[in-house]
Coordinates of C-alpha atoms in Angstrom, one line a residue:
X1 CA -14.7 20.0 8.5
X2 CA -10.8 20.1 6.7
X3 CA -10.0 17.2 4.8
X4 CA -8.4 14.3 6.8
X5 CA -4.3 14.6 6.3
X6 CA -2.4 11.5 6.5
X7 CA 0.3 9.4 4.2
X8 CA 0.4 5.5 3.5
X9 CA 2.5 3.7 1.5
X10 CA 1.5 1.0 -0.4
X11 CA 4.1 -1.7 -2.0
X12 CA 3.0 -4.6 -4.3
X13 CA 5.6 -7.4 -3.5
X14 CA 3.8 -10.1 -5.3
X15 CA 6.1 -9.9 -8.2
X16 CA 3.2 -9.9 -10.7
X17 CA 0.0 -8.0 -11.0
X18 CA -1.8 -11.6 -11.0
X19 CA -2.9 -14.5 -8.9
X20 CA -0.4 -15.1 -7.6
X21 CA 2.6 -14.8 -4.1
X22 CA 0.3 -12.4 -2.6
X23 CA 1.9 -10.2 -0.6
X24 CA 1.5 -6.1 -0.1
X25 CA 3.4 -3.8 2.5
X26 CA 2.0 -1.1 3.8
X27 CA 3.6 2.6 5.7
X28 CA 0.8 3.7 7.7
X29 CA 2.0 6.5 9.6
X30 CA 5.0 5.0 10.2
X31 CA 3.6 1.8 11.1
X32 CA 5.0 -0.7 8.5
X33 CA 2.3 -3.9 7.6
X34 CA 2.5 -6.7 6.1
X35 CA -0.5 -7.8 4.5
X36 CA -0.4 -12.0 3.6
X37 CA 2.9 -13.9 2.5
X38 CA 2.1 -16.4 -0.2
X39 CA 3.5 -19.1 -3.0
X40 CA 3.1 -18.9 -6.2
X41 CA 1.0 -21.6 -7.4
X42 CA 2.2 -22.1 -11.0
X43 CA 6.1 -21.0 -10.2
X44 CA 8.6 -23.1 -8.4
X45 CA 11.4 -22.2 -6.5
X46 CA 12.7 -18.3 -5.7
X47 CA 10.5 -17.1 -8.4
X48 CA 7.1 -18.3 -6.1
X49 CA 8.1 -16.4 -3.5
X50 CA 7.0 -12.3 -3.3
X51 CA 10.1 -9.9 -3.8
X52 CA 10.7 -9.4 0.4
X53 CA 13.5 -7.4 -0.8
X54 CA 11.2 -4.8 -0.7
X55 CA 10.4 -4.5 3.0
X56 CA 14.4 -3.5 3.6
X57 CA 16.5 -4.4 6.5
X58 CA 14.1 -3.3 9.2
X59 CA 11.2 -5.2 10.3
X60 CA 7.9 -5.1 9.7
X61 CA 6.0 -4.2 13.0
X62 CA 3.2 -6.6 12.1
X63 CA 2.1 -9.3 9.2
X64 CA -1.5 -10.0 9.1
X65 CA -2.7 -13.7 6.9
X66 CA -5.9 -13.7 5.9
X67 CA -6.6 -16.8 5.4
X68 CA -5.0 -20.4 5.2
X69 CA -4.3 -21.1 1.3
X70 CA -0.5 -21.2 -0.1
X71 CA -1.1 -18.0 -2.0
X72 CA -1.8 -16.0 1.3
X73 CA 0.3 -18.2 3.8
X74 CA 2.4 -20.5 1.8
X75 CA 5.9 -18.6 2.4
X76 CA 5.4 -16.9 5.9
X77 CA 7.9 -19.2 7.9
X78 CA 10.3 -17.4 5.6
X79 CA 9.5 -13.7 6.1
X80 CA 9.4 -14.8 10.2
X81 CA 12.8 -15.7 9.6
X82 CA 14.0 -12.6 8.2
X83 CA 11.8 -10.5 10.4
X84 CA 11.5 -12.4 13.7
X85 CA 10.5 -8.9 15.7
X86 CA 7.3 -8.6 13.7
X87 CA 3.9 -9.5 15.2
X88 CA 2.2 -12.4 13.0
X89 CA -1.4 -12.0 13.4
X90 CA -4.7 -14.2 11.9
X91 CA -7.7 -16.2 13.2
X92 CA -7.6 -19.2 15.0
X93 CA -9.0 -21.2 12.2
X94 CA -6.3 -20.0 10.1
X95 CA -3.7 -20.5 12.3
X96 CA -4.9 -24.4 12.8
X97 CA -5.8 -25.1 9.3
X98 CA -2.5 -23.0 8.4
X99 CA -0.2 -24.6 10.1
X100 CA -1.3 -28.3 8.6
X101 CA -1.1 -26.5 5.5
X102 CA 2.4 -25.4 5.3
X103 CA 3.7 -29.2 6.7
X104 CA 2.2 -30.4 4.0
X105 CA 4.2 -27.9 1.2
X106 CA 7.3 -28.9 3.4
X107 CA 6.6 -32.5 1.8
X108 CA 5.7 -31.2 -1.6
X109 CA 8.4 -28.9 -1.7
X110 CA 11.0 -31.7 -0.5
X111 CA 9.5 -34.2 -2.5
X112 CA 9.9 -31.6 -5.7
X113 CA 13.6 -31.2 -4.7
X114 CA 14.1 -34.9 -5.2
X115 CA 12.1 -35.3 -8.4
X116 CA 12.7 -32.0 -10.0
X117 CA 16.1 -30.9 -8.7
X118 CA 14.6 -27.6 -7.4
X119 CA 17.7 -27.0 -4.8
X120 CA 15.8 -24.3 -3.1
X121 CA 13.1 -26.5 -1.7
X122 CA 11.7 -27.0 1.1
X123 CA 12.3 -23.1 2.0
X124 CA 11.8 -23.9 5.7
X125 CA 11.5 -27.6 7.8
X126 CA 9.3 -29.4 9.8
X127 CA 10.9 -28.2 13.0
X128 CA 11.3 -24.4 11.1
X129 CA 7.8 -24.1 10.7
X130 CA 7.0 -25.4 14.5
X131 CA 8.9 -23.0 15.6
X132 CA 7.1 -20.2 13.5
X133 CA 4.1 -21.0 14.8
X134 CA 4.6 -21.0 18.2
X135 CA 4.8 -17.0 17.7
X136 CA 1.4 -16.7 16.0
X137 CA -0.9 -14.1 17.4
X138 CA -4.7 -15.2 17.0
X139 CA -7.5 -12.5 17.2
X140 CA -11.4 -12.7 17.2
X141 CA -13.8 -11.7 14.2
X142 CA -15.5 -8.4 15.4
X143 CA -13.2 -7.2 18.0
X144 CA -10.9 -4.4 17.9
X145 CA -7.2 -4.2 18.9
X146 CA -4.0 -2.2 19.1
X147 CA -0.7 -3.4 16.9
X148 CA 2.4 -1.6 15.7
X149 CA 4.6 0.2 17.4
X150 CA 3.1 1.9 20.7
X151 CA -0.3 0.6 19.9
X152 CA -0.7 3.0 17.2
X153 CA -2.9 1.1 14.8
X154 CA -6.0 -0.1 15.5
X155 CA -7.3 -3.5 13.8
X156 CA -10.7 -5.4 13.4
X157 CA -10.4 -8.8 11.5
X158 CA -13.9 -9.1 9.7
X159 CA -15.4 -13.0 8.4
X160 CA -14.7 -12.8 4.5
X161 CA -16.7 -16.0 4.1
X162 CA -14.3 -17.7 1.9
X163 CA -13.2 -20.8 4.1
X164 CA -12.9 -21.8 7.6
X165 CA -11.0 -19.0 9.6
X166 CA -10.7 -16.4 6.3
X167 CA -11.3 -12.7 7.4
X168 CA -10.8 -9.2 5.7
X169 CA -8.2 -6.5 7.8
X170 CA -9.3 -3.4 9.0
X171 CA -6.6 -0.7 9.7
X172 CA -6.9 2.9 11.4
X173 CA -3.4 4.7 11.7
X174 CA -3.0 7.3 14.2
X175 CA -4.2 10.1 11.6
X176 CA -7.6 8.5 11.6
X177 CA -7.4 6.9 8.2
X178 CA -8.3 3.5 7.6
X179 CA -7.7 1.4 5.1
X180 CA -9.8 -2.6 4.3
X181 CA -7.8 -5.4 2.8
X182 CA -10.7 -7.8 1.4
X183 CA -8.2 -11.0 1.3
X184 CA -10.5 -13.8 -0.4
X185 CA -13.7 -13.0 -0.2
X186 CA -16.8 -14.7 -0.3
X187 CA -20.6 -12.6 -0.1
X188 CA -22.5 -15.7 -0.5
X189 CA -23.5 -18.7 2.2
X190 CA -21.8 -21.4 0.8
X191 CA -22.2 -24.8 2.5
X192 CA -20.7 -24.9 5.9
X193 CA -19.4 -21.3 5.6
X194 CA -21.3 -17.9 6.0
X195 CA -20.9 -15.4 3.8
X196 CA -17.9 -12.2 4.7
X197 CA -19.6 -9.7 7.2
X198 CA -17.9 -6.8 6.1
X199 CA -17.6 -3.2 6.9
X200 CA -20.1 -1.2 5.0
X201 CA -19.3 2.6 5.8
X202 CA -16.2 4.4 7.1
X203 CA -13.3 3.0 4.6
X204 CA -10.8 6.0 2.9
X205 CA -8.6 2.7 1.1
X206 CA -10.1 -0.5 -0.2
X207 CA -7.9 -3.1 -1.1
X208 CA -9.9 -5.7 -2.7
X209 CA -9.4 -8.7 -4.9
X210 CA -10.4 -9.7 -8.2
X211 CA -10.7 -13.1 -8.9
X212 CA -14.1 -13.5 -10.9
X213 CA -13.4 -9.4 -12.3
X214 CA -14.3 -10.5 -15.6
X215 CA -16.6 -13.4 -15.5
X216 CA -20.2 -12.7 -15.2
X217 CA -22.3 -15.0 -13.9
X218 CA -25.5 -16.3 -15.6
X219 CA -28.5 -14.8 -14.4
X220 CA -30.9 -17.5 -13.4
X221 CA -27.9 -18.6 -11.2
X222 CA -29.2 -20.3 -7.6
X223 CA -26.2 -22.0 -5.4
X224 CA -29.7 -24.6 -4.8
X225 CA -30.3 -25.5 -8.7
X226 CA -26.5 -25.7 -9.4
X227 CA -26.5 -28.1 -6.6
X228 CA -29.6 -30.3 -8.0
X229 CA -27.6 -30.2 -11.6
X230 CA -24.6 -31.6 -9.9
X231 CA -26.7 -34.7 -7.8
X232 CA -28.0 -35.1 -11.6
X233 CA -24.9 -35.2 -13.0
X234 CA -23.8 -37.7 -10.3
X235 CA -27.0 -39.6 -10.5
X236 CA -27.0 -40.7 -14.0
X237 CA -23.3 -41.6 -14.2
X238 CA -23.6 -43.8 -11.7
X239 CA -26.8 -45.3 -12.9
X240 CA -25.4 -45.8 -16.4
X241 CA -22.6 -47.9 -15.0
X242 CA -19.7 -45.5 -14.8
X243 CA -17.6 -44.0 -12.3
X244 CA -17.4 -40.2 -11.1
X245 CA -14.4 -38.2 -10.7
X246 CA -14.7 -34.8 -8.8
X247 CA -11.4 -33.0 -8.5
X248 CA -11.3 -30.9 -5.5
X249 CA -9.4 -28.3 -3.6
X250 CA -8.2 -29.8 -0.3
X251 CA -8.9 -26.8 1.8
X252 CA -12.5 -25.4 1.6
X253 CA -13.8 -27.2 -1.7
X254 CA -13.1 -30.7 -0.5
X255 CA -15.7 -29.8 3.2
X256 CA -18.1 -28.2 1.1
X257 CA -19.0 -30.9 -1.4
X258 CA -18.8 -33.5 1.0
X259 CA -21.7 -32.2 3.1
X260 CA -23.4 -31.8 0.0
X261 CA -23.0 -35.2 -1.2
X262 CA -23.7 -36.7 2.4
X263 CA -27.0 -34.6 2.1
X264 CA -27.8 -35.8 -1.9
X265 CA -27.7 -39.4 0.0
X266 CA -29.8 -38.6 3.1
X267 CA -32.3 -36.9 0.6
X268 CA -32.1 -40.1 -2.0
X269 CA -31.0 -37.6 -4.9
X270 CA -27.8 -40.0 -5.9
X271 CA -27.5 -43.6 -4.8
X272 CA -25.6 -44.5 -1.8
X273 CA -22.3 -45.9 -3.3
X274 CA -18.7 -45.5 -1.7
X275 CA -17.2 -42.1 -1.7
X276 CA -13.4 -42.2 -1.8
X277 CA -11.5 -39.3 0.0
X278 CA -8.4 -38.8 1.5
X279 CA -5.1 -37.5 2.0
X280 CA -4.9 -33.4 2.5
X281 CA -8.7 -33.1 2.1
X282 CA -8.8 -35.8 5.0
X283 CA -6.3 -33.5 7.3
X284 CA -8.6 -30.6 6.9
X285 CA -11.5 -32.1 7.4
X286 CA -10.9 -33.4 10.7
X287 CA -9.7 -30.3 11.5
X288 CA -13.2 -28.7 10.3
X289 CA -14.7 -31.2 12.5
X290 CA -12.2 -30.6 15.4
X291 CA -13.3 -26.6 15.4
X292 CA -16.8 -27.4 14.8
X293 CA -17.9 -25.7 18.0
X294 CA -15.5 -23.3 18.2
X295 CA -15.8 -21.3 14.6
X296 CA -18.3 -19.7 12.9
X297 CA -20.4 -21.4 10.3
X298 CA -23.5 -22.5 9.2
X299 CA -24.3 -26.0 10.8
X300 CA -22.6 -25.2 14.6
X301 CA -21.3 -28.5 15.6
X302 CA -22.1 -30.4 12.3
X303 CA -18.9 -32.8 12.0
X304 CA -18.4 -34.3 8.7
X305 CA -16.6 -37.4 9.6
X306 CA -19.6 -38.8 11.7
X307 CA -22.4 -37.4 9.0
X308 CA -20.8 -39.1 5.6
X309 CA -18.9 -42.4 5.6
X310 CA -15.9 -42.2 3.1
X311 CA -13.5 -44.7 2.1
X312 CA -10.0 -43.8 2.1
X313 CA -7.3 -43.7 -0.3
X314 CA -4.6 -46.2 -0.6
X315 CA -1.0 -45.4 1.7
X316 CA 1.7 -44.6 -0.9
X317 CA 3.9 -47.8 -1.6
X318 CA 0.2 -50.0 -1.6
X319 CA -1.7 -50.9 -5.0
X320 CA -2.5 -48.3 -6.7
X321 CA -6.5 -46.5 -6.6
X322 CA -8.4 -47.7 -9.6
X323 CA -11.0 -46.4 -11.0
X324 CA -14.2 -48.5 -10.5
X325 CA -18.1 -47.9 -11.5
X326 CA -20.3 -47.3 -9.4
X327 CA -17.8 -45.1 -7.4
X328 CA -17.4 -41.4 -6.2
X329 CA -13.7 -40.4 -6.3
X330 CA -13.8 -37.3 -4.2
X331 CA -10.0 -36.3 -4.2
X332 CA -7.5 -33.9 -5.0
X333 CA -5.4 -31.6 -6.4
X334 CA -8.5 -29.7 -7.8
X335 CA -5.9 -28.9 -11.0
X336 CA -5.3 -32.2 -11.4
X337 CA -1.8 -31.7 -10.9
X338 CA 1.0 -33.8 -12.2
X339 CA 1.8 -37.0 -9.5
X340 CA -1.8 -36.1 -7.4
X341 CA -4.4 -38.7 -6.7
X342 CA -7.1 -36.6 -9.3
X343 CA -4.3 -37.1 -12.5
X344 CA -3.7 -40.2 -11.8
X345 CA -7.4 -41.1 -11.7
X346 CA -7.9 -38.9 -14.9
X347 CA -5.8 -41.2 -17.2
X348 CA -8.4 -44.5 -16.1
X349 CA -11.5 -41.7 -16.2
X350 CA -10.9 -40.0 -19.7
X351 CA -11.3 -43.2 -22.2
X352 CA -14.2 -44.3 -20.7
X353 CA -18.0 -42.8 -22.1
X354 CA -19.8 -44.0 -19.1
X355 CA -17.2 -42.4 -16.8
X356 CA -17.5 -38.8 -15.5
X357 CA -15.4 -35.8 -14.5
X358 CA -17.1 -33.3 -13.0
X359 CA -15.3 -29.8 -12.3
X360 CA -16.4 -27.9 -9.3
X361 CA -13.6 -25.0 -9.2
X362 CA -11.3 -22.9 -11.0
X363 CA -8.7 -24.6 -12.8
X364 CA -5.7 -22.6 -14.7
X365 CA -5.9 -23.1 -18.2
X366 CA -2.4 -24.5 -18.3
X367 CA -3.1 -27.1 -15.8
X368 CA -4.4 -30.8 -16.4
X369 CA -7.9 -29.8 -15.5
X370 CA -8.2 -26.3 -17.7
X371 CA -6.5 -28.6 -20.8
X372 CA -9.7 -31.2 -20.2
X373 CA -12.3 -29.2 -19.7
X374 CA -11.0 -26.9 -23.3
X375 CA -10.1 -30.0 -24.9
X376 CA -13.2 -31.0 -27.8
X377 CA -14.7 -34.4 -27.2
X378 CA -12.5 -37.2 -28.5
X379 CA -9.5 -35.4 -28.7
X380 CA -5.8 -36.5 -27.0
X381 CA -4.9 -34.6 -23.7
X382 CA -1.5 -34.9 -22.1
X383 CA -1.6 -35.4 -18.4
X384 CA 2.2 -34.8 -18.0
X385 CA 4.8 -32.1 -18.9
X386 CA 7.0 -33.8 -20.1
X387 CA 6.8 -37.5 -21.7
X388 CA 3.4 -39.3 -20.8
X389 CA 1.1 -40.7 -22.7
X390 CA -2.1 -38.3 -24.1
X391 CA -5.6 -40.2 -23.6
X392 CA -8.8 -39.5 -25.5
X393 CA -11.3 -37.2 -24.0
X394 CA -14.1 -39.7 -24.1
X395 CA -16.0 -39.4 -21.0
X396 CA -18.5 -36.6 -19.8
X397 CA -17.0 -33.6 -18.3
X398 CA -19.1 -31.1 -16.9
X399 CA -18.2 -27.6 -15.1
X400 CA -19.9 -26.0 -11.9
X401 CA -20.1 -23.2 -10.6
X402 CA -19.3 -23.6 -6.2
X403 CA -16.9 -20.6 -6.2
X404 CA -15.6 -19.7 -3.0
X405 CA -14.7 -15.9 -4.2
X406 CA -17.4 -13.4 -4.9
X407 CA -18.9 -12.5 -8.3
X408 CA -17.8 -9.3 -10.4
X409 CA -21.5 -8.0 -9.6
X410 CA -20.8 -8.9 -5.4
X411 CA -17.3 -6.9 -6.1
X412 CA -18.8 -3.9 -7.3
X413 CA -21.5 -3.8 -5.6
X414 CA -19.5 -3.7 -2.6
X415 CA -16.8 -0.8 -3.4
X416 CA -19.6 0.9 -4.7
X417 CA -21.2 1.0 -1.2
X418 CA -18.3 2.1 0.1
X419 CA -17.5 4.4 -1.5
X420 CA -13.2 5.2 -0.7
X421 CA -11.6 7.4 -1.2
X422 CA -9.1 5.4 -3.1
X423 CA -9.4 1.8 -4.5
X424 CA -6.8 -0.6 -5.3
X425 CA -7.4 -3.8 -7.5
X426 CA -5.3 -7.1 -6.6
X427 CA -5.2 -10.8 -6.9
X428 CA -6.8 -11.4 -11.0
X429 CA -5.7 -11.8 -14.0
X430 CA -4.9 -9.0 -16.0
X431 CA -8.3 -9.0 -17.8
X432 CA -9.7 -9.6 -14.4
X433 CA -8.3 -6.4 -13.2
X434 CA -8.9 -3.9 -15.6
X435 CA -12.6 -4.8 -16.4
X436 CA -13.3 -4.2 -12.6
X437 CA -11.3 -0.8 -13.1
X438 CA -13.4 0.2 -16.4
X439 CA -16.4 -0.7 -14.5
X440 CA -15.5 1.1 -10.9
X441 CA -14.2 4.1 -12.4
X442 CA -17.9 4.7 -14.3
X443 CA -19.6 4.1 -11.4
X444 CA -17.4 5.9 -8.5
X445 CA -16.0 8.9 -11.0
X446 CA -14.7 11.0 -8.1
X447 CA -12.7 7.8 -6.5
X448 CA -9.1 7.2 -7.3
X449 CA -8.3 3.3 -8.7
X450 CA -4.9 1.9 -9.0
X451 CA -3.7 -1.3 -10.4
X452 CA -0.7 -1.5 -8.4
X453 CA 2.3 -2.8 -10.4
X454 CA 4.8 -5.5 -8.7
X455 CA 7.3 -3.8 -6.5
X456 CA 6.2 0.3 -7.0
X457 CA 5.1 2.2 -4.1
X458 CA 2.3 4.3 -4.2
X459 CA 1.6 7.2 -1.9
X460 CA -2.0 7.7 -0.8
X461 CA -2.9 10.6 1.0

């Protein structure tokens, strides 16, 4: 049988080979793909947003989103705007959780503009973003479809088991190529969430992220005994007299450990005492609970609102949260970004040696959280960029390991099974993503791995 013949393009717009404004373009056959449209976490203004420059005059004849986070979604309403002929395709539990996410960067981002004179912000309205959405295409896990021009790609969006509505994209051009876009990816069951039920045969072009390419986990790891650590951790804070701070993502992180903390009550493994949770995390939670029948995951009509009773956090313009013992603070950012509920609960948290923080996620080393959880016991951290005071680091700070991305090992594993014919390494840091190269291109010797570089083409055929 001859070698299959056919050409696709491949363009990294994410202005950094990093975590970062994900965003890829893809020629397939003529067929030109967008593949996610994110915001830079850690860069404001223009330089969060991918280099769209690159995508030309024309439009795209489809952007696919793979899941609901800022760095995959955070700046679509703009490339809508500058493409309004392409197709915008995702799942329905992206598109809901999505669409609360991106009114809520409108308020960051306006609120940013006052504070921080970014003049760029917000990059698209309320009313902008209503509009957007009204043109989003939603497609079922499992079930294939025609897109592009005259049909002539066929798609599958596959669970990634990452959070509620995340998949991975499968492409076939009209050449018979095809080509899988991991997005986020999870392997594991996590909480509420099933892990990604993937393709495991028939991929020429893996696109794959990198998050956790050069961490190795430990090897007596169990999601179950890194659970029972964390109910310990929580147990004896509280029963020492102090309070517990647990900085959480709003979107995925903020569901998860609330089950699990409703559950470590039920079974008696931490003491029933007031768990405070609000804002974002609330948002998405009720939208969790709202899609409870409707979306896969692992406890079908389990709603978290009627399983764990919360307290909620004070309206902005009321007294201010304080930090009391014998209290679970349950809030966000999960960085502990400047102004967010979680920094200003860190400055009453830190002096106190009964007191906990306990980290359940990634946190960049630059940010509030990655300076606490480096910073040596007793030592002054700064909360604030600029001016603030620095507090001592006298409470107990623990880290845990409740990833929602999959190991280096689950990574491997998984291209490896594959077997492409070509492999392309995104989304990690730069150590991130040539460990997982070193470590593919030993294993998979006849494959072809590319780190692509921001805004080069690459021509796969």
């Amino acid at each position: 049988m001859p070698p299959l013949i056919f050409m696709i393009t491949f363009t990294n717009m994410t202005g950094a080979a990093e975590i970062g404004s994900n965003s890829y373009l893809l020629d397939m056959d003529g067929v030109r793909i967008v593949l996610d449209a994110g915001m830079h976490p850690k860069k404001d203004g223009r330089e969060a947003m991918p280099d769209y420059s690159l995508i030309g005059a024309a439009d795209p004849d489809v952007i696919f989103i793979t899941h609901a986070h800022l760095d995959h979604i955070g700046t679509l309403p703009v490339l809508q705007d500058a493409h309004p002929a392409a197709e915008v395709i995702m799942t329905a539990g992206t598109a809901i959780v999505g669409e609360a996410m991106l009114h809520n960067s409108v308020n960051v981002m306006t609120s940013k503009r006052l504070q921080e004179g970014i003049i760029e912000y917000p990059f698209f309205t309320h009313h902008e973003l209503e509009h957007a959405a009204r043109s989003w295409m939603v497609r079922p896990y499992n079930e294939a479809f025609r897109t592009g021009r005259r049909g002539a790609v066929l798609a599958t969006l596959h669970d990634a088991g990452h959070i509620l509505g995340s998949c991975g994209v499968e492409l076939e051009s009209e050449s018979g190529a095809t080509l899988f876009y991991t997005g986020d990816v999870q392997f594991e069951n996590q909480t509420l969430i099933a892990g990604a039920d993937f393709p495991q045969k028939g991929i020429d072009i893996l696109l794959m992220e990198c998050t956790h390419g050069s961490t190795q986990r430990r090897s007596d790891y169990t999601r179950e005994a890194e659970l029972r650590r964390f109910a310990d951790a929580i147990r004896e804070t509280i029963e020492g007299g102090g309070a517990v701070l647990i900085p959480v993502f709003a979107l995925g992180k903020s569901q998860e450990l609330l089950c699990e903390i409703g559950r470590f009550k039920r079974e008696g493994l931490i003491p029933d005492v007031p768990v405070y949770f609000g804002g974002l995390s609330s948002k998405i939670t009720l939208i969790y609970d709202k899609t409870a029948d409707s979306t896969p995951r692992l406890k079908p009509g389990y709603r978290l609102r009627d399983e764990v009773e919360t307290y909620g956090l004070p309206k902005q313009g009321k007294a201010p949260l304080i930090a009391s013992p014998g209290n679970i603070y349950l809030v966000s950012s999960g960085m502990m970004s400047e102004h967010t509920v979680s920094n200003l609960l860190a400055a009453q948290v830190m002096p106190h040696p009964k007191d906990a923080i306990l980290f359940v996620g990634y946190s960049d080393p630059d940010s509030p959280a990655g300076k606490i959880k480096a910073a040596a016991p007793g030592s002054l951290v700064k909360l604030q960029e600029k001016g603030g005071q620095a507090y001592p680091l006298l409470c107990r700070t623990e880290c845990f390991d409740f990833s929602g991305h999959a190991t280096r090992e689950a990574l491997i594993d998984y291209a490896v099974t594959l077997a492409p014919r070509t492999i392309l390494l995104v989304h990690g840091d730069e150590g991130a993503l040539e460990q997982t190269r070193e470590t593919l291109q030993q294993r998979l010797p006849q494959t072809q791995i590319i780190i692509p570089q921001p805004g080069k083409s690459y021509k796969l055929d």
